[in-house]
PDB file of N, CA and C in Angstrom:
ATOM      1  N   MET A 185       4.856  23.693  -0.092  1.00 49.00           N
ATOM      2  CA  MET A 185       5.157  22.563  -0.115  1.00 49.00           C
ATOM      3  C   MET A 185       6.769  21.701  -0.675  1.00 49.00           C
ATOM      4  N   GLU A 186       5.693  21.637  -2.721  1.00 59.00           N
ATOM      5  CA  GLU A 186       6.774  20.776  -3.124  1.00 59.00           C
ATOM      6  C   GLU A 186       8.752  20.848  -2.593  1.00 59.00           C
ATOM      7  N   VAL A 187       8.566  21.653  -2.915  1.00 57.00           N
ATOM      8  CA  VAL A 187       9.862  22.298  -2.297  1.00 57.00           C
ATOM      9  C   VAL A 187      10.534  21.765  -0.478  1.00 57.00           C
ATOM     10  N   ASP A 188       9.357  21.447   0.168  1.00 63.00           N
ATOM     11  CA  ASP A 188       9.488  20.283   1.714  1.00 63.00           C
ATOM     12  C   ASP A 188       9.516  19.290   1.003  1.00 63.00           C
ATOM     13  N   HIS A 189       8.684  18.565   0.109  1.00 66.00           N
ATOM     14  CA  HIS A 189       8.765  17.309  -0.207  1.00 66.00           C
ATOM     15  C   HIS A 189       9.759  16.747  -1.016  1.00 66.00           C
ATOM     16  N   ILE A 190      10.818  17.913  -1.593  1.00 66.00           N
ATOM     17  CA  ILE A 190      11.977  17.309  -2.202  1.00 66.00           C
ATOM     18  C   ILE A 190      13.441  17.880  -0.338  1.00 66.00           C
ATOM     19  N   LEU A 191      13.217  18.871  -0.092  1.00 65.00           N
ATOM     20  CA  LEU A 191      14.111  18.463   0.806  1.00 65.00           C
ATOM     21  C   LEU A 191      13.949  17.456   1.515  1.00 65.00           C
ATOM     22  N   GLY A 192      12.252  17.073   2.344  1.00 66.00           N
ATOM     23  CA  GLY A 192      12.585  15.794   3.192  1.00 66.00           C
ATOM     24  C   GLY A 192      13.025  13.863   2.384  1.00 66.00           C
ATOM     25  N   LEU A 193      12.905  14.480   0.002  1.00 67.00           N
ATOM     26  CA  LEU A 193      13.138  12.742   0.503  1.00 67.00           C
ATOM     27  C   LEU A 193      14.867  13.055   0.245  1.00 67.00           C
ATOM     28  N   PHE A 194      15.561  13.849   0.244  1.00 67.00           N
ATOM     29  CA  PHE A 194      16.871  14.662   0.371  1.00 67.00           C
ATOM     30  C   PHE A 194      17.574  14.192   1.303  1.00 67.00           C
ATOM     31  N   LEU A 195      17.028  14.655   2.192  1.00 66.00           N
ATOM     32  CA  LEU A 195      17.497  14.502   3.723  1.00 66.00           C
ATOM     33  C   LEU A 195      16.856  12.777   3.858  1.00 66.00           C
ATOM     34  N   GLU A 196      15.610  12.531   3.939  1.00 67.00           N
ATOM     35  CA  GLU A 196      15.933  10.939   3.733  1.00 67.00           C
ATOM     36  C   GLU A 196      16.879   9.766   2.800  1.00 67.00           C
ATOM     37  N   TYR A 197      16.949  10.392   1.603  1.00 68.00           N
ATOM     38  CA  TYR A 197      18.597   9.675   1.325  1.00 68.00           C
ATOM     39  C   TYR A 197      19.967  10.149   2.496  1.00 68.00           C
ATOM     40  N   LEU A 198      20.064  10.846   2.614  1.00 66.00           N
ATOM     41  CA  LEU A 198      21.462  11.351   3.102  1.00 66.00           C
ATOM     42  C   LEU A 198      21.305  10.370   5.230  1.00 66.00           C
ATOM     43  N   LEU A 199      19.924  10.268   5.625  1.00 65.00           N
ATOM     44  CA  LEU A 199      19.704   9.263   6.299  1.00 65.00           C
ATOM     45  C   LEU A 199      19.933   7.929   6.422  1.00 65.00           C
ATOM     46  N   ASN A 200      19.597   7.037   5.075  1.00 64.00           N
ATOM     47  CA  ASN A 200      19.651   6.546   4.826  1.00 64.00           C
ATOM     48  C   ASN A 200      21.038   6.327   3.792  1.00 64.00           C
ATOM     49  N   THR A 201      21.703   7.143   3.679  1.00 62.00           N
ATOM     50  CA  THR A 201      23.170   6.294   3.336  1.00 62.00           C
ATOM     51  C   THR A 201      24.284   6.678   3.966  1.00 62.00           C
ATOM     52  N   LEU A 202      24.308   7.113   4.211  1.00 58.00           N
ATOM     53  CA  LEU A 202      25.598   7.960   5.382  1.00 58.00           C
ATOM     54  C   LEU A 202      25.414   7.142   6.831  1.00 58.00           C
ATOM     55  N   THR A 203      27.126   6.765   7.312  1.00 55.00           N
ATOM     56  CA  THR A 203      27.191   6.721   8.451  1.00 55.00           C
ATOM     57  C   THR A 203      27.121   7.581   9.473  1.00 55.00           C
ATOM     58  N   MET A 204      26.690   7.968  10.497  1.00 55.00           N
ATOM     59  CA  MET A 204      26.524  10.012  10.153  1.00 55.00           C
ATOM     60  C   MET A 204      26.794   8.642  12.792  1.00 55.00           C
ATOM     61  N   ASP A 205      27.635  10.085  12.940  1.00 56.00           N
ATOM     62  CA  ASP A 205      28.141  10.336  13.990  1.00 56.00           C
ATOM     63  C   ASP A 205      27.176  11.522  15.048  1.00 56.00           C
ATOM     64  N   LEU A 206      27.225  11.274  16.393  1.00 58.00           N
ATOM     65  CA  LEU A 206      26.513  12.896  17.158  1.00 58.00           C
ATOM     66  C   LEU A 206      26.939  14.107  16.120  1.00 58.00           C
ATOM     67  N   CYS A 207      27.985  13.963  15.953  1.00 61.00           N
ATOM     68  CA  CYS A 207      28.394  15.527  15.673  1.00 61.00           C
ATOM     69  C   CYS A 207      27.973  16.005  14.053  1.00 61.00           C
ATOM     70  N   LEU A 208      28.213  15.259  13.427  1.00 64.00           N
ATOM     71  CA  LEU A 208      27.579  15.485  12.626  1.00 64.00           C
ATOM     72  C   LEU A 208      25.807  15.795  12.200  1.00 64.00           C
ATOM     73  N   ILE A 209      25.038  14.805  13.050  1.00 61.00           N
ATOM     74  CA  ILE A 209      23.425  14.313  13.386  1.00 61.00           C
ATOM     75  C   ILE A 209      22.705  16.397  13.815  1.00 61.00           C
ATOM     76  N   TYR A 210      24.305  16.559  15.147  1.00 64.00           N
ATOM     77  CA  TYR A 210      24.362  17.963  15.491  1.00 64.00           C
ATOM     78  C   TYR A 210      24.011  18.402  14.437  1.00 64.00           C
ATOM     79  N   LYS A 211      25.217  18.889  13.780  1.00 66.00           N
ATOM     80  CA  LYS A 211      25.578  20.325  12.116  1.00 66.00           C
ATOM     81  C   LYS A 211      23.785  19.911  11.489  1.00 66.00           C
ATOM     82  N   LEU A 212      24.083  19.248  11.099  1.00 65.00           N
ATOM     83  CA  LEU A 212      22.463  18.390  10.181  1.00 65.00           C
ATOM     84  C   LEU A 212      21.655  19.643  11.341  1.00 65.00           C
ATOM     85  N   HIS A 213      20.951  19.102  12.543  1.00 65.00           N
ATOM     86  CA  HIS A 213      20.289  19.822  12.995  1.00 65.00           C
ATOM     87  C   HIS A 213      20.083  20.932  12.993  1.00 65.00           C
ATOM     88  N   HIS A 214      21.388  22.012  13.364  1.00 65.00           N
ATOM     89  CA  HIS A 214      20.983  23.079  13.201  1.00 65.00           C
ATOM     90  C   HIS A 214      21.066  23.497  11.405  1.00 65.00           C
ATOM     91  N   LEU A 215      21.410  22.743  10.649  1.00 65.00           N
ATOM     92  CA  LEU A 215      20.806  22.471   9.256  1.00 65.00           C
ATOM     93  C   LEU A 215      19.139  22.589   9.132  1.00 65.00           C
ATOM     94  N   LEU A 216      18.656  22.031   9.336  1.00 62.00           N
ATOM     95  CA  LEU A 216      17.241  22.225   8.715  1.00 62.00           C
ATOM     96  C   LEU A 216      17.366  22.837   9.998  1.00 62.00           C
ATOM     97  N   ALA A 217      17.528  23.769  11.034  1.00 65.00           N
ATOM     98  CA  ALA A 217      16.779  24.914  11.584  1.00 65.00           C
ATOM     99  C   ALA A 217      16.741  26.016  10.899  1.00 65.00           C
ATOM    100  N   LEU A 218      17.820  26.169  10.338  1.00 59.00           N
ATOM    101  CA  LEU A 218      18.784  27.128   9.460  1.00 59.00           C
ATOM    102  C   LEU A 218      17.202  26.681   8.530  1.00 59.00           C
ATOM    103  N   LEU A 219      17.438  26.429   7.733  1.00 59.00           N
ATOM    104  CA  LEU A 219      16.583  25.688   6.597  1.00 59.00           C
ATOM    105  C   LEU A 219      15.016  26.181   7.127  1.00 59.00           C
ATOM    106  N   GLU A 220      14.616  25.547   7.804  1.00 61.00           N
ATOM    107  CA  GLU A 220      13.224  26.460   8.702  1.00 61.00           C
ATOM    108  C   GLU A 220      12.985  25.379   7.355  1.00 61.00           C
ATOM    109  N   LEU A 221      12.525  24.036   7.848  1.00 58.00           N
ATOM    110  CA  LEU A 221      12.088  23.555   7.318  1.00 58.00           C
ATOM    111  C   LEU A 221      10.965  23.146   8.048  1.00 58.00           C
ATOM    112  N   GLN A 222       9.790  21.960   7.612  1.00 58.00           N
ATOM    113  CA  GLN A 222       8.944  21.646   8.536  1.00 58.00           C
ATOM    114  C   GLN A 222       8.555  20.545   9.329  1.00 58.00           C
ATOM    115  N   LEU A 223       8.506  20.474  10.780  1.00 60.00           N
ATOM    116  CA  LEU A 223       8.005  20.410  11.574  1.00 60.00           C
ATOM    117  C   LEU A 223       8.317  18.650  10.877  1.00 60.00           C
ATOM    118  N   TYR A 224       7.356  17.870  10.264  1.00 59.00           N
ATOM    119  CA  TYR A 224       7.124  16.388   9.505  1.00 59.00           C
ATOM    120  C   TYR A 224       8.920  16.226   8.755  1.00 59.00           C
ATOM    121  N   LEU A 225       9.619  17.301   8.891  1.00 64.00           N
ATOM    122  CA  LEU A 225      11.104  16.060   8.582  1.00 64.00           C
ATOM    123  C   LEU A 225      11.882  16.240   9.086  1.00 64.00           C
ATOM    124  N   TYR A 226      11.316  17.602  10.620  1.00 66.00           N
ATOM    125  CA  TYR A 226      13.004  16.742  11.833  1.00 66.00           C
ATOM    126  C   TYR A 226      12.005  15.602  12.063  1.00 66.00           C
ATOM    127  N   LEU A 227      10.480  15.775  12.252  1.00 67.00           N
ATOM    128  CA  LEU A 227      10.233  14.020  12.736  1.00 67.00           C
ATOM    129  C   LEU A 227      10.532  13.060  12.436  1.00 67.00           C
ATOM    130  N   TYR A 228      11.552  12.748   9.810  1.00 68.00           N
ATOM    131  CA  TYR A 228      12.048  11.840   9.841  1.00 68.00           C
ATOM    132  C   TYR A 228      14.042  11.564  10.748  1.00 68.00           C
ATOM    133  N   PHE A 229      13.578  12.614  10.970  1.00 69.00           N
ATOM    134  CA  PHE A 229      15.628  12.871  11.451  1.00 69.00           C
ATOM    135  C   PHE A 229      15.211  12.433  12.866  1.00 69.00           C
ATOM    136  N   LEU A 230      14.105  12.865  13.322  1.00 68.00           N
ATOM    137  CA  LEU A 230      14.210  11.997  15.040  1.00 68.00           C
ATOM    138  C   LEU A 230      13.735  10.551  14.939  1.00 68.00           C
ATOM    139  N   ILE A 231      13.175   9.940  14.121  1.00 70.00           N
ATOM    140  CA  ILE A 231      12.530   8.716  13.804  1.00 70.00           C
ATOM    141  C   ILE A 231      14.331   8.126  13.233  1.00 70.00           C
ATOM    142  N   TYR A 232      15.094   8.746  12.579  1.00 69.00           N
ATOM    143  CA  TYR A 232      16.641   8.285  12.631  1.00 69.00           C
ATOM    144  C   TYR A 232      17.814   7.953  13.383  1.00 69.00           C
ATOM    145  N   LEU A 233      16.959   8.597  14.390  1.00 68.00           N
ATOM    146  CA  LEU A 233      17.605   9.263  15.345  1.00 68.00           C
ATOM    147  C   LEU A 233      17.641   8.040  17.105  1.00 68.00           C
ATOM    148  N   ILE A 234      16.142   7.808  16.664  1.00 67.00           N
ATOM    149  CA  ILE A 234      15.498   6.339  17.771  1.00 67.00           C
ATOM    150  C   ILE A 234      16.161   5.274  17.325  1.00 67.00           C
ATOM    151  N   ASN A 235      15.957   4.927  15.652  1.00 68.00           N
ATOM    152  CA  ASN A 235      15.853   3.690  15.243  1.00 68.00           C
ATOM    153  C   ASN A 235      17.341   3.813  14.261  1.00 68.00           C
ATOM    154  N   GLN A 236      18.621   4.459  15.107  1.00 65.00           N
ATOM    155  CA  GLN A 236      20.024   4.037  15.066  1.00 65.00           C
ATOM    156  C   GLN A 236      20.472   4.914  16.010  1.00 65.00           C
ATOM    157  N   TYR A 237      19.653   4.664  17.528  1.00 64.00           N
ATOM    158  CA  TYR A 237      20.871   5.183  18.432  1.00 64.00           C
ATOM    159  C   TYR A 237      20.081   4.758  20.025  1.00 64.00           C
ATOM    160  N   THR A 238      20.754   3.857  20.033  1.00 61.00           N
ATOM    161  CA  THR A 238      19.946   3.687  22.113  1.00 61.00           C
ATOM    162  C   THR A 238      20.048   5.351  22.649  1.00 61.00           C
ATOM    163  N   LEU A 239      18.449   5.774  22.198  1.00 60.00           N
ATOM    164  CA  LEU A 239      18.756   6.680  23.192  1.00 60.00           C
ATOM    165  C   LEU A 239      17.751   6.867  24.496  1.00 60.00           C
ATOM    166  N   SER A 240      18.592   7.548  25.744  1.00 65.00           N
ATOM    167  CA  SER A 240      18.012   7.615  26.357  1.00 65.00           C
ATOM    168  C   SER A 240      16.546   8.804  26.193  1.00 65.00           C
ATOM    169  N   LEU A 241      16.115   9.104  27.335  1.00 63.00           N
ATOM    170  CA  LEU A 241      14.996   9.621  27.475  1.00 63.00           C
ATOM    171  C   LEU A 241      15.280  10.476  28.478  1.00 63.00           C
ATOM    172  N   ALA A 242      16.352  11.237  29.167  1.00 66.00           N
ATOM    173  CA  ALA A 242      16.856  12.659  28.407  1.00 66.00           C
ATOM    174  C   ALA A 242      17.427  13.438  26.971  1.00 66.00           C
ATOM    175  N   GLU A 243      18.158  12.030  26.201  1.00 68.00           N
ATOM    176  CA  GLU A 243      19.217  12.213  25.305  1.00 68.00           C
ATOM    177  C   GLU A 243      17.588  12.722  24.488  1.00 68.00           C
ATOM    178  N   LEU A 244      16.416  12.274  24.612  1.00 64.00           N
ATOM    179  CA  LEU A 244      15.052  12.355  23.828  1.00 64.00           C
ATOM    180  C   LEU A 244      14.819  13.385  23.981  1.00 64.00           C
ATOM    181  N   ASP A 245      14.141  13.787  25.235  1.00 66.00           N
ATOM    182  CA  ASP A 245      14.118  14.578  25.574  1.00 66.00           C
ATOM    183  C   ASP A 245      14.485  15.724  24.888  1.00 66.00           C
ATOM    184  N   TYR A 246      15.395  16.366  24.778  1.00 70.00           N
ATOM    185  CA  TYR A 246      16.828  17.222  24.368  1.00 70.00           C
ATOM    186  C   TYR A 246      16.050  17.270  22.768  1.00 70.00           C
ATOM    187  N   PHE A 247      16.120  16.587  22.674  1.00 66.00           N
ATOM    188  CA  PHE A 247      16.473  16.482  20.630  1.00 66.00           C
ATOM    189  C   PHE A 247      14.536  17.527  20.312  1.00 66.00           C
ATOM    190  N   LEU A 248      13.658  16.501  21.457  1.00 63.00           N
ATOM    191  CA  LEU A 248      12.063  17.089  21.242  1.00 63.00           C
ATOM    192  C   LEU A 248      12.434  19.304  21.344  1.00 63.00           C
ATOM    193  N   LEU A 249      12.915  19.300  23.241  1.00 67.00           N
ATOM    194  CA  LEU A 249      12.995  21.002  23.118  1.00 67.00           C
ATOM    195  C   LEU A 249      13.296  21.161  21.575  1.00 67.00           C
ATOM    196  N   MET A 250      15.114  20.966  21.098  1.00 66.00           N
ATOM    197  CA  MET A 250      15.181  21.987  20.175  1.00 66.00           C
ATOM    198  C   MET A 250      14.514  21.796  19.208  1.00 66.00           C
ATOM    199  N   ALA A 251      12.998  20.794  18.771  1.00 61.00           N
ATOM    200  CA  ALA A 251      12.530  21.727  17.749  1.00 61.00           C
ATOM    201  C   ALA A 251      11.461  21.987  17.991  1.00 61.00           C
ATOM    202  N   ASN A 252      11.014  22.424  19.285  1.00 60.00           N
ATOM    203  CA  ASN A 252       9.771  22.467  19.929  1.00 60.00           C
ATOM    204  C   ASN A 252      10.460  23.112  21.539  1.00 60.00           C
ATOM    205  N   PRO A 253      10.856  24.703  21.335  1.00 56.00           N
ATOM    206  CA  PRO A 253      10.931  25.154  23.956  1.00 56.00           C
ATOM    207  C   PRO A 253       9.999  25.175  23.727  1.00 56.00           C
ATOM    208  N   TYR A 254       8.652  24.967  23.819  1.00 56.00           N
ATOM    209  CA  TYR A 254       8.029  25.182  24.328  1.00 56.00           C
ATOM    210  C   TYR A 254       7.673  24.004  24.703  1.00 56.00           C
ATOM    211  N   TYR A 255       7.942  21.987  24.434  1.00 49.00           N
ATOM    212  CA  TYR A 255       8.256  21.465  24.884  1.00 49.00           C
ATOM    213  C   TYR A 255       8.212  20.175  25.942  1.00 49.00           C
ATOM    214  N   LYS A 256       7.354  19.566  26.898  1.00 51.00           N
ATOM    215  CA  LYS A 256       7.920  19.313  28.244  1.00 51.00           C
ATOM    216  C   LYS A 256       7.097  17.815  27.817  1.00 51.00           C
ATOM    217  N   LEU A 257       8.828  16.648  27.842  1.00 44.00           N
ATOM    218  CA  LEU A 257       8.353  15.485  28.422  1.00 44.00           C
ATOM    219  C   LEU A 257       7.330  14.585  29.612  1.00 44.00           C
TER     220      LEU A 257
END
Protein backbone atom coordinates (compact mmCIF):
# COMPACT_ATOMS: atom_id res chain seq x y z
CA MET A 1 0.00 0.00 0.00
CA GLU A 2 2.85 2.38 0.82
CA VAL A 3 4.42 1.82 -2.61
CA ASP A 4 1.07 2.53 -4.28
CA HIS A 5 0.78 5.77 -2.32
CA ILE A 6 4.27 6.90 -3.35
CA LEU A 7 3.58 6.00 -6.99
CA GLY A 8 0.28 7.86 -6.75
CA LEU A 9 2.06 11.00 -5.52
CA PHE A 10 4.62 10.68 -8.30
CA LEU A 11 1.85 10.29 -10.87
CA GLU A 12 0.06 13.33 -9.46
CA TYR A 13 3.32 15.30 -9.72
CA LEU A 14 3.71 14.26 -13.36
CA LEU A 15 0.15 15.20 -14.20
CA ASN A 16 0.47 18.60 -12.54
CA THR A 17 3.85 19.58 -13.97
CA LEU A 18 3.93 18.19 -17.49
CA THR A 19 2.02 19.46 -20.47
CA MET A 20 0.97 16.17 -21.94
CA ASP A 21 -0.36 15.51 -25.39
CA LEU A 22 -2.64 12.57 -26.09
CA CYS A 23 0.24 10.39 -27.31
CA LEU A 24 2.07 10.79 -23.99
CA ILE A 25 -1.15 10.16 -22.09
CA TYR A 26 -1.65 6.95 -24.06
CA LYS A 27 1.89 5.84 -23.16
CA LEU A 28 1.27 6.73 -19.52
CA HIS A 29 -1.84 4.57 -19.54
CA HIS A 30 0.26 1.61 -20.68
CA LEU A 31 2.82 2.38 -17.97
CA LEU A 32 0.04 2.24 -15.38
CA ALA A 33 -1.14 -1.08 -16.80
CA LEU A 34 2.39 -2.52 -16.77
CA LEU A 35 2.91 -1.49 -13.16
CA GLU A 36 -0.46 -3.05 -12.25
CA LEU A 37 -1.34 -0.06 -10.12
CA GLN A 38 -4.45 0.13 -7.99
CA LEU A 39 -7.67 1.49 -9.48
CA TYR A 40 -7.45 4.75 -7.51
CA LEU A 41 -4.24 5.60 -9.34
CA TYR A 42 -6.04 5.09 -12.63
CA LEU A 43 -8.72 7.46 -11.34
CA TYR A 44 -6.05 10.17 -10.81
CA PHE A 45 -5.25 9.72 -14.49
CA LEU A 46 -8.90 9.81 -15.57
CA ILE A 47 -9.60 12.96 -13.53
CA TYR A 48 -6.60 14.59 -15.18
CA LEU A 49 -7.97 13.72 -18.61
CA ILE A 50 -11.36 15.16 -17.77
CA ASN A 51 -9.82 18.37 -16.40
CA GLN A 52 -7.29 18.90 -19.20
CA TYR A 53 -9.36 17.97 -22.20
CA THR A 54 -12.96 18.25 -23.21
CA LEU A 55 -13.59 14.58 -23.63
CA SER A 56 -16.56 13.34 -25.58
CA LEU A 57 -18.69 10.65 -24.02
CA ALA A 58 -17.24 8.12 -26.48
CA GLU A 59 -13.66 9.03 -25.49
CA LEU A 60 -14.49 8.81 -21.78
CA ASP A 61 -16.13 5.43 -22.42
CA TYR A 62 -12.97 4.28 -24.23
CA PHE A 63 -10.68 5.19 -21.31
CA LEU A 64 -13.00 3.55 -18.79
CA LEU A 65 -13.12 0.44 -20.97
CA MET A 66 -9.30 0.33 -20.98
CA ALA A 67 -9.40 0.39 -17.18
CA ASN A 68 -12.01 -2.34 -16.95
CA PRO A 69 -12.90 -4.50 -19.96
CA TYR A 70 -16.22 -5.45 -18.32
CA TYR A 71 -17.27 -1.81 -17.87
CA LYS A 72 -20.27 -0.56 -19.86
CA LEU A 73 -21.27 3.15 -19.88
